[in-house]
Short mmCIF file of C-alpha atoms in Angstrom, two decimals:
data_model
loop_
_atom_site.label_atom_id
_atom_site.label_comp_id
_atom_site.label_asym_id
_atom_site.label_seq_id
_atom_site.Cartn_x
_atom_site.Cartn_y
_atom_site.Cartn_z
CA MET O 1 37.79 -51.99 -45.87
CA ASN O 2 36.76 -54.93 -43.65
CA LYS O 3 38.29 -57.94 -43.16
CA ASP O 4 35.80 -61.04 -43.77
CA ILE O 5 37.69 -64.22 -45.52
CA LYS O 6 37.24 -63.47 -48.90
CA PHE O 7 37.72 -66.67 -51.44
CA GLY O 8 38.92 -66.10 -55.06
CA PHE O 9 41.03 -67.07 -58.00
CA TRP O 10 42.79 -66.08 -60.49
CA ASN O 11 41.59 -65.43 -63.87
CA TYR O 12 44.06 -65.40 -67.41
CA ALA O 13 40.80 -65.87 -69.31
CA PRO O 14 39.34 -63.32 -72.10
CA PHE O 15 36.05 -62.24 -71.57
CA GLY O 16 33.68 -64.57 -74.30
CA VAL O 17 35.09 -68.32 -73.04
CA ILE O 18 31.44 -68.26 -71.26
CA SER O 19 28.50 -66.45 -70.69
CA ASN O 20 29.00 -64.28 -67.56
CA LYS O 21 25.59 -65.81 -65.91
CA GLU O 22 27.15 -69.26 -66.11
CA ALA O 23 30.26 -68.05 -65.34
CA VAL O 24 29.06 -66.25 -61.69
CA LYS O 25 27.32 -69.66 -61.50
CA ASP O 26 30.31 -71.54 -61.48
CA TRP O 27 31.78 -69.11 -59.05
CA VAL O 28 29.00 -69.21 -56.58
CA ASN O 29 29.14 -73.19 -56.21
CA ALA O 30 32.50 -72.94 -55.92
CA GLU O 31 31.70 -70.92 -53.22
CA SER O 32 34.12 -68.01 -54.55
CA ASN O 33 33.02 -64.53 -52.44
CA LEU O 34 36.02 -62.63 -54.50
CA PRO O 35 36.35 -63.60 -57.79
CA MET O 36 38.55 -61.95 -60.28
CA SER O 37 37.24 -60.55 -63.59
CA PHE O 38 38.14 -61.99 -67.04
CA VAL O 39 40.84 -59.92 -68.60
CA TYR O 40 39.61 -56.63 -70.37
CA ASP O 41 41.72 -55.12 -72.73
CA PHE O 42 40.10 -52.00 -73.80
CA HIS O 43 41.59 -51.57 -77.28
CA ASN O 44 39.43 -54.06 -78.37
CA GLY O 45 36.85 -54.90 -75.82
CA ASN O 46 33.55 -54.96 -75.34
CA LYS O 47 32.75 -52.39 -72.12
CA GLU O 48 29.09 -54.05 -71.89
CA GLU O 49 30.60 -57.73 -71.51
CA ILE O 50 32.10 -56.20 -67.69
CA ILE O 51 28.59 -54.67 -67.10
CA GLU O 52 26.99 -57.28 -67.62
CA LEU O 53 29.51 -59.26 -65.26
CA LEU O 54 29.62 -57.17 -62.50
CA ASP O 55 25.61 -57.12 -62.62
CA GLU O 56 25.68 -60.89 -62.70
CA CYS O 57 28.15 -60.42 -59.39
CA GLN O 58 25.68 -58.12 -58.03
CA LYS O 59 22.93 -60.08 -58.22
CA SER O 60 25.16 -63.26 -56.30
CA ASN O 61 26.22 -60.34 -53.61
CA LEU O 62 29.85 -60.85 -55.27
CA LYS O 63 32.31 -58.55 -55.04
CA LEU O 64 34.28 -58.75 -58.48
CA ILE O 65 38.34 -57.53 -58.70
CA ILE O 66 38.59 -55.75 -61.84
CA SER O 67 40.97 -57.55 -64.44
CA ASP O 68 41.60 -54.22 -66.58
CA THR O 69 44.21 -53.42 -68.72
CA ARG O 70 44.61 -50.15 -67.92
CA THR O 71 45.75 -50.86 -64.49
CA ILE O 72 48.61 -52.50 -64.32
CA PHE O 73 51.49 -50.98 -62.79
CA ARG O 74 54.43 -52.14 -65.65
CA ASN O 75 52.01 -49.75 -68.24
CA LEU O 76 54.61 -47.51 -66.81
CA CYS O 77 57.14 -48.88 -68.75
CA SER O 78 55.94 -47.38 -71.60
CA VAL O 79 53.24 -44.46 -70.74
CA SER O 80 53.81 -41.86 -69.20
CA GLU O 81 52.47 -40.98 -65.48
CA GLU O 82 49.94 -38.29 -66.65
CA GLN O 83 48.82 -41.05 -69.12
CA PHE O 84 48.34 -43.76 -66.66
CA ARG O 85 46.55 -41.64 -64.74
CA LYS O 86 44.10 -40.64 -67.36
CA ASP O 87 43.74 -44.41 -68.17
CA VAL O 88 42.78 -45.49 -64.46
CA LYS O 89 40.74 -42.22 -64.48
CA ALA O 90 38.79 -43.60 -67.43
CA ALA O 91 38.42 -47.26 -66.10
CA PHE O 92 37.55 -46.18 -63.15
CA ASP O 93 34.52 -44.01 -64.86
CA ASP O 94 33.73 -47.26 -67.03
CA PHE O 95 33.15 -49.46 -63.73
CA GLY O 96 34.56 -48.15 -60.59
CA HIS O 97 31.61 -46.94 -59.15
CA HIS O 98 29.57 -50.35 -60.22
CA PRO O 99 28.39 -51.34 -56.50
CA ALA O 100 29.99 -54.69 -57.10
CA ALA O 101 33.27 -53.48 -58.12
CA PHE O 102 35.58 -54.59 -55.23
CA GLY O 103 38.91 -52.91 -56.63
CA PHE O 104 41.40 -53.12 -59.75
CA PHE O 105 43.85 -55.05 -60.57
CA VAL O 106 47.60 -53.60 -60.59
CA GLY O 107 49.36 -55.99 -61.34
CA ASP O 108 51.58 -59.27 -60.10
CA GLU O 109 54.82 -60.12 -58.53
CA PRO O 110 56.50 -56.97 -59.38
CA SER O 111 60.48 -57.75 -58.81
CA PRO O 112 62.22 -55.71 -56.23
CA GLU O 113 63.64 -53.84 -58.86
CA GLU O 114 60.03 -53.17 -59.83
CA THR O 115 59.45 -51.93 -56.39
CA ASP O 116 58.85 -48.28 -57.01
CA LEU O 117 57.04 -48.75 -59.96
CA PHE O 118 55.24 -50.60 -57.95
CA ILE O 119 54.27 -48.05 -55.54
CA LYS O 120 53.79 -45.35 -57.85
CA ALA O 121 51.00 -47.65 -60.08
CA VAL O 122 49.35 -48.24 -56.54
CA LYS O 123 49.25 -44.75 -54.78
CA ILE O 124 47.84 -43.95 -58.55
CA VAL O 125 45.22 -46.38 -58.44
CA LYS O 126 44.08 -45.69 -55.04
CA GLU O 127 43.83 -41.85 -56.03
CA GLU O 128 41.81 -42.20 -58.61
CA THR O 129 39.56 -45.09 -57.56
CA PRO O 130 37.98 -43.45 -54.43
CA GLY O 131 36.00 -46.53 -52.29
CA LEU O 132 37.42 -49.19 -54.06
CA VAL O 133 40.41 -51.26 -52.76
CA PRO O 134 43.38 -51.78 -55.29
CA PHE O 135 44.59 -55.04 -55.87
CA GLY O 136 48.49 -56.48 -56.32
CA ASN O 137 50.07 -59.99 -55.64
CA LEU O 138 53.97 -59.91 -54.54
CA LEU O 139 56.49 -62.88 -54.06
CA PRO O 140 56.88 -65.42 -51.73
CA TYR O 141 60.24 -63.29 -50.88
CA PHE O 142 60.67 -65.15 -47.37
CA GLY O 143 59.68 -68.15 -48.20
CA ALA O 144 61.67 -69.38 -51.66
CA SER O 145 63.65 -73.07 -51.55
CA ASP O 146 66.53 -72.94 -53.89
CA HIS O 147 65.00 -74.82 -56.66
CA VAL O 148 61.55 -73.14 -56.65
CA LEU O 149 62.37 -69.42 -56.93
CA ASP O 150 65.60 -67.32 -57.95
CA ILE O 151 65.11 -63.60 -55.69
CA GLY O 152 69.08 -64.11 -55.14
CA ASN O 153 70.89 -63.68 -51.91
CA LYS O 154 69.04 -61.24 -50.42
CA ASN O 155 68.37 -61.34 -46.58
CA PHE O 156 65.03 -61.55 -44.47
CA GLU O 157 66.11 -57.95 -43.33
CA TYR O 158 66.01 -56.54 -47.25
CA TYR O 159 62.81 -58.11 -47.88
CA SER O 160 60.92 -57.43 -44.68
CA ASN O 161 61.76 -53.55 -45.56
CA LEU O 162 60.54 -54.40 -49.31
CA VAL O 163 57.23 -55.28 -48.02
CA GLY O 164 57.44 -53.04 -45.12
CA LYS O 165 57.80 -49.93 -48.05
CA ILE O 166 55.07 -51.33 -50.01
CA LEU O 167 52.69 -51.55 -47.62
CA LYS O 168 53.72 -47.88 -45.56
CA GLU O 169 53.76 -46.31 -48.87
CA THR O 170 50.87 -47.25 -50.18
CA GLY O 171 48.58 -48.01 -47.10
CA LEU O 172 46.96 -50.94 -49.14
CA PRO O 173 44.82 -52.22 -46.67
CA VAL O 174 45.34 -56.08 -48.29
CA ILE O 175 47.95 -57.39 -50.37
CA GLY O 176 48.28 -60.70 -52.15
CA TYR O 177 51.29 -62.82 -52.63
CA ASP O 178 51.98 -66.72 -53.85
CA GLN O 179 53.01 -69.72 -52.56
CA TYR O 180 53.59 -73.43 -54.58
CA SER O 181 56.00 -74.58 -52.63
CA GLN O 182 54.25 -76.11 -49.97
CA CYS O 183 53.10 -78.50 -52.93
CA LEU O 184 56.51 -79.82 -53.96
CA ASP O 185 56.41 -83.22 -55.82
CA ASP O 186 58.37 -86.35 -54.47
CA LEU O 187 61.58 -85.17 -56.59
CA GLY O 188 62.11 -81.68 -54.69
CA ASN O 189 62.94 -80.78 -51.13
CA GLN O 190 59.20 -80.93 -49.86
CA GLU O 191 60.45 -79.97 -46.43
CA THR O 192 62.04 -77.08 -47.07
CA GLY O 193 59.17 -76.42 -49.38
CA ILE O 194 56.91 -77.08 -46.12
CA ASN O 195 59.43 -74.57 -43.90
CA SER O 196 59.27 -72.03 -46.71
CA TYR O 197 55.59 -71.90 -46.55
CA PHE O 198 55.12 -71.68 -43.23
CA ILE O 199 58.40 -68.91 -42.66
CA GLY O 200 56.59 -66.75 -45.66
CA LEU O 201 53.24 -66.66 -43.86
CA ASP O 202 54.35 -65.70 -40.22
CA LYS O 203 56.28 -63.26 -42.23
CA TYR O 204 53.48 -61.33 -44.08
CA TYR O 205 51.11 -61.57 -41.04
CA ASP O 206 54.00 -59.70 -38.66
CA LEU O 207 54.59 -57.42 -41.56
CA CYS O 208 50.60 -56.72 -42.36
CA LYS O 209 50.33 -56.52 -38.76
CA LYS O 210 52.88 -54.01 -38.42
CA ASN O 211 51.52 -51.76 -41.16
CA ASP O 212 47.80 -52.08 -40.45
CA SER O 213 47.04 -54.19 -43.05
CA SER O 214 45.62 -57.95 -44.20
CA PHE O 215 47.01 -60.54 -46.59
CA TYR O 216 45.37 -63.03 -49.09
CA ILE O 217 47.72 -65.31 -50.13
CA SER O 218 47.19 -67.33 -53.35
CA LEU O 219 47.61 -71.18 -53.32
CA LEU O 220 47.74 -74.20 -55.67
CA SER O 221 44.82 -75.99 -57.57
CA VAL O 222 46.78 -76.47 -60.45
CA GLY O 223 49.96 -79.10 -60.67
CA HIS O 224 52.74 -77.66 -63.34
CA TRP O 225 55.89 -77.71 -62.99
CA MET O 226 57.68 -79.22 -60.11
CA TYR O 227 54.57 -79.02 -58.22
CA ARG O 228 52.13 -82.11 -58.06
CA VAL O 229 48.25 -81.94 -58.73
CA PRO O 230 46.78 -81.40 -55.55
CA SER O 231 44.88 -83.82 -54.10
CA GLU O 232 41.70 -83.18 -51.37
CA ASP O 233 43.80 -83.30 -48.66
CA ASP O 234 46.21 -80.88 -50.20
CA ILE O 235 43.53 -78.49 -50.67
CA ARG O 236 42.08 -78.65 -46.79
CA TRP O 237 45.35 -78.35 -45.52
CA GLN O 238 46.61 -75.06 -47.35
CA ILE O 239 43.26 -73.77 -47.10
CA SER O 240 43.05 -74.36 -42.86
CA THR O 241 47.22 -73.85 -42.49
CA ALA O 242 46.58 -70.13 -44.10
CA PHE O 243 43.84 -68.85 -41.88
CA ALA O 244 45.54 -70.55 -38.71
CA HIS O 245 48.39 -68.29 -39.80
CA GLY O 246 46.69 -65.32 -40.23
CA ALA O 247 45.51 -64.97 -43.45
CA ARG O 248 42.20 -63.94 -44.74
CA GLY O 249 41.68 -64.89 -48.36
CA VAL O 250 42.60 -67.47 -50.55
CA ILE O 251 43.13 -66.91 -53.76
CA TRP O 252 43.13 -69.75 -56.38
CA PHE O 253 45.73 -70.29 -58.78
CA TYR O 254 44.29 -70.83 -60.93
CA PHE O 255 40.33 -71.84 -62.91
CA TYR O 256 40.14 -71.27 -66.35
CA GLN O 257 43.49 -73.26 -67.84
CA ASP O 258 44.13 -72.78 -72.12
CA ASP O 259 45.19 -75.86 -74.26
CA LYS O 260 48.90 -74.37 -74.92
CA ASP O 261 50.79 -75.72 -72.25
CA TYR O 262 50.23 -79.64 -71.22
CA SER O 263 52.60 -78.74 -67.78
CA TYR O 264 49.93 -77.47 -66.32
CA ARG O 265 47.18 -80.08 -65.15
CA LEU O 266 43.69 -80.95 -63.95
CA SER O 267 42.56 -76.91 -62.98
CA PRO O 268 38.97 -76.94 -61.93
CA PHE O 269 38.14 -76.16 -65.51
CA THR O 270 40.57 -78.02 -68.41
CA ASN O 271 41.04 -75.55 -71.27
CA TYR O 272 38.34 -72.95 -72.47
CA GLY O 273 36.26 -75.58 -73.68
CA LEU O 274 34.94 -75.39 -70.14
CA LYS O 275 35.20 -79.17 -68.83
CA LYS O 276 35.90 -79.19 -64.91
CA THR O 277 37.55 -81.46 -63.01
CA PRO O 278 37.37 -83.07 -60.40
CA MET O 279 39.58 -80.41 -58.55
CA TYR O 280 36.47 -78.07 -59.11
CA ASP O 281 34.10 -80.40 -57.04
CA ILE O 282 37.62 -80.07 -54.72
CA VAL O 283 37.71 -77.29 -54.23
CA SER O 284 34.19 -76.10 -53.91
CA ARG O 285 33.36 -78.31 -51.37
CA GLU O 286 36.47 -77.71 -49.16
CA GLN O 287 35.35 -74.26 -49.06
CA TYR O 288 31.68 -74.90 -48.52
CA LEU O 289 32.76 -76.64 -45.17
CA PHE O 290 35.40 -74.28 -44.24
CA LYS O 291 32.53 -71.62 -45.05
CA LYS O 292 29.72 -73.78 -43.19
CA THR O 293 32.07 -74.99 -40.00
CA PHE O 294 34.42 -71.57 -39.59
CA GLU O 295 33.25 -68.20 -41.42
CA ASP O 296 31.01 -66.74 -39.16
CA GLN O 297 33.32 -66.81 -36.66
CA PHE O 298 36.49 -66.25 -38.62
CA ASN O 299 34.67 -63.26 -39.29
CA LYS O 300 34.86 -61.96 -36.58
CA MET O 301 38.54 -62.71 -35.01
CA GLU O 302 41.63 -62.06 -35.39
CA LEU O 303 45.24 -64.17 -35.29
CA VAL O 304 47.25 -63.69 -31.76
CA ASN O 305 49.54 -65.92 -32.01
CA VAL O 306 50.75 -69.39 -33.50
CA TYR O 307 52.42 -72.16 -32.78
CA HIS O 308 53.78 -75.35 -33.59
CA LEU O 309 53.88 -78.84 -32.38
CA GLY O 310 55.55 -81.97 -34.11
CA HIS O 311 57.12 -80.14 -36.60
CA ILE O 312 59.58 -76.83 -35.78
CA TYR O 313 60.86 -74.86 -38.54
CA ASP O 314 61.01 -71.77 -36.53
CA GLU O 315 62.09 -72.29 -32.87
CA ASN O 316 59.81 -69.16 -31.73
CA LYS O 317 56.82 -70.65 -33.01
CA ARG O 318 57.63 -74.09 -30.66
CA PHE O 319 54.43 -74.76 -28.34
CA VAL O 320 54.61 -74.65 -24.88
CA TYR O 321 51.92 -75.32 -22.63
CA ASP O 322 50.58 -72.12 -21.15
CA GLU O 323 47.24 -71.31 -19.17
CA TYR O 324 44.65 -72.70 -21.54
CA ILE O 325 46.67 -76.04 -22.77
CA LYS O 326 47.79 -78.24 -20.17
CA ASP O 327 48.42 -81.42 -22.57
CA VAL O 328 48.52 -82.41 -25.57
CA MET O 329 48.89 -85.83 -26.97
CA VAL O 330 49.08 -86.60 -30.78
CA ASP O 331 48.81 -90.69 -30.72
CA ARG O 332 50.29 -90.56 -34.24
CA LYS O 333 53.26 -88.16 -33.53
CA LEU O 334 52.02 -85.99 -36.64
CA PRO O 335 52.18 -82.53 -36.82
CA VAL O 336 49.98 -80.16 -34.85
CA ILE O 337 49.35 -76.26 -35.46
CA ILE O 338 48.16 -73.97 -32.20
CA SER O 339 46.25 -70.47 -32.84
CA TYR O 340 45.39 -68.18 -30.45
CA TYR O 341 42.53 -65.40 -31.48
CA LYS O 342 40.79 -63.16 -30.31
CA GLU O 343 37.19 -61.43 -30.91
CA PHE O 344 37.51 -57.71 -32.73
CA ASN O 345 34.95 -56.43 -30.65
CA SER O 346 35.76 -58.49 -27.58
CA ASP O 347 38.15 -59.92 -25.35
CA LYS O 348 37.11 -63.44 -25.96
CA LYS O 349 38.96 -65.52 -27.00
CA TRP O 350 39.45 -68.95 -29.40
CA VAL O 351 41.96 -71.47 -29.67
CA SER O 352 42.29 -74.24 -33.45
CA PHE O 353 43.82 -77.45 -34.11
CA VAL O 354 45.40 -78.40 -37.10
CA ASN O 355 46.51 -81.30 -38.04
CA GLY O 356 49.72 -80.01 -40.13
CA SER O 357 50.01 -83.60 -41.57
CA GLN O 358 49.30 -83.48 -45.81
CA LYS O 359 48.65 -86.88 -45.76
CA TYR O 360 47.43 -88.98 -42.31
CA ALA O 361 44.20 -88.49 -40.18
CA SER O 362 45.87 -88.01 -36.58
CA ILE O 363 44.16 -88.06 -33.37
CA LEU O 364 44.43 -85.13 -30.62
CA ARG O 365 44.25 -85.86 -26.97
CA ILE O 366 43.65 -82.35 -24.76
CA THR O 367 43.72 -81.33 -21.76
CA PHE O 368 42.40 -77.57 -21.20
CA SER O 369 43.58 -75.64 -17.93
CA LYS O 370 41.07 -76.84 -15.86
CA GLY O 371 40.85 -80.36 -16.67
CA HIS O 372 38.51 -80.19 -19.84
CA LYS O 373 39.54 -83.01 -22.10
CA GLU O 374 38.77 -83.46 -25.76
CA VAL O 375 39.76 -85.96 -27.83
CA PHE O 376 39.09 -85.55 -31.20
CA TRP O 377 40.24 -87.99 -34.77
CA LEU O 378 41.12 -85.10 -37.66
CA ALA O 379 41.76 -85.75 -41.44
CA PRO O 380 44.83 -84.25 -43.25
CA GLY O 381 44.49 -79.88 -42.83
CA GLU O 382 41.31 -80.51 -40.88
CA MET O 383 40.87 -77.97 -37.93
CA ARG O 384 38.84 -77.87 -34.94
CA LEU O 385 37.68 -74.77 -32.62
CA PHE O 386 37.62 -73.74 -29.41
CA ASP O 387 35.54 -71.04 -27.11
CA LEU O 388 38.29 -70.49 -24.40
CA ASP O 389 35.69 -69.49 -22.51
CA GLU O 390 33.93 -72.91 -22.55
CA VAL O 391 36.61 -75.24 -22.66
CA CYS O 392 38.44 -73.55 -19.54
CA THR O 393 36.08 -72.75 -17.37
CA SER O 394 35.03 -76.32 -17.55
CA GLU O 395 36.21 -79.56 -15.47
CA GLU O 396 36.30 -82.61 -16.02
#
């Protein structure tokens, strides 16, 4: 599986809420390149609908995560392993040979007690869908502030072993997980929520790196419960910080909102009536800007190290001046994220700077090792990327 940067979204809507042609047009306009299909229930679904959707994705050069109820891991609670395997094979025979198929969705948020069940299902889906990538999504085990998610009193070692077990035993090339504590509302402990977010990114990156895997992070585009409606600054901040910490994809929660729960606010589509909200334009614009500015280069490289200035959630991540950077001055005393990358097929190195503030613009004054200086403003969550060969060999 290639490690190109992906943008996708969760899709819980059934087929028929919008034509496949119009849906794919919306996904393309939103700059998504790894969408999730509408939910196909083989008991009463029309197989031709998902084939038509795959055809439309192929026309637009999109790969599709297929949401087919036959491949969900919790089915193993109600059917035998033999029957589950037959169902998965049937799903593959129906849709898996299509060139637009990325892989089948195997389920969301297995509890720690469901780990073995999840692993068993993933193994079966891998065996019965050769050439495809099963996609499953895990919990934010490492970054849950107390009032966001109750995952018990287990420690980091327990959850590290849990995720390591999943990755090692399944051999998955990519895993997802969700994290929304970075967008707590004003009544929440926002600092703890942001710290939790960064800790989770670091832990998933380390574990995936150790197991020769990658991760996609599910980020927030819908206000709900104790989470605020994200602003455009929040959307930009989430994109930049995720990729600056080694994510290879962003899966938005979520695109299509039904009208049953008004706690969920301002999704890109307000309801199954499909009225677009400002969030559709925001996500589309910020994904477009990231892809236009950074996608080609990010597809060629991977994270080596990431450090922070001005907001220290982990002493091991505190930036200190090194062989590349002599000085970083931040006029407005706002946090900065500094990430180093290496290209896959060469020794070429890059560095990015991200404004770690979710609310305020910042001006940075950087002095590189040979005296070369860069001065620039960054919007909240904005990124700048530099070729270290260029900035560390030229002198002021």
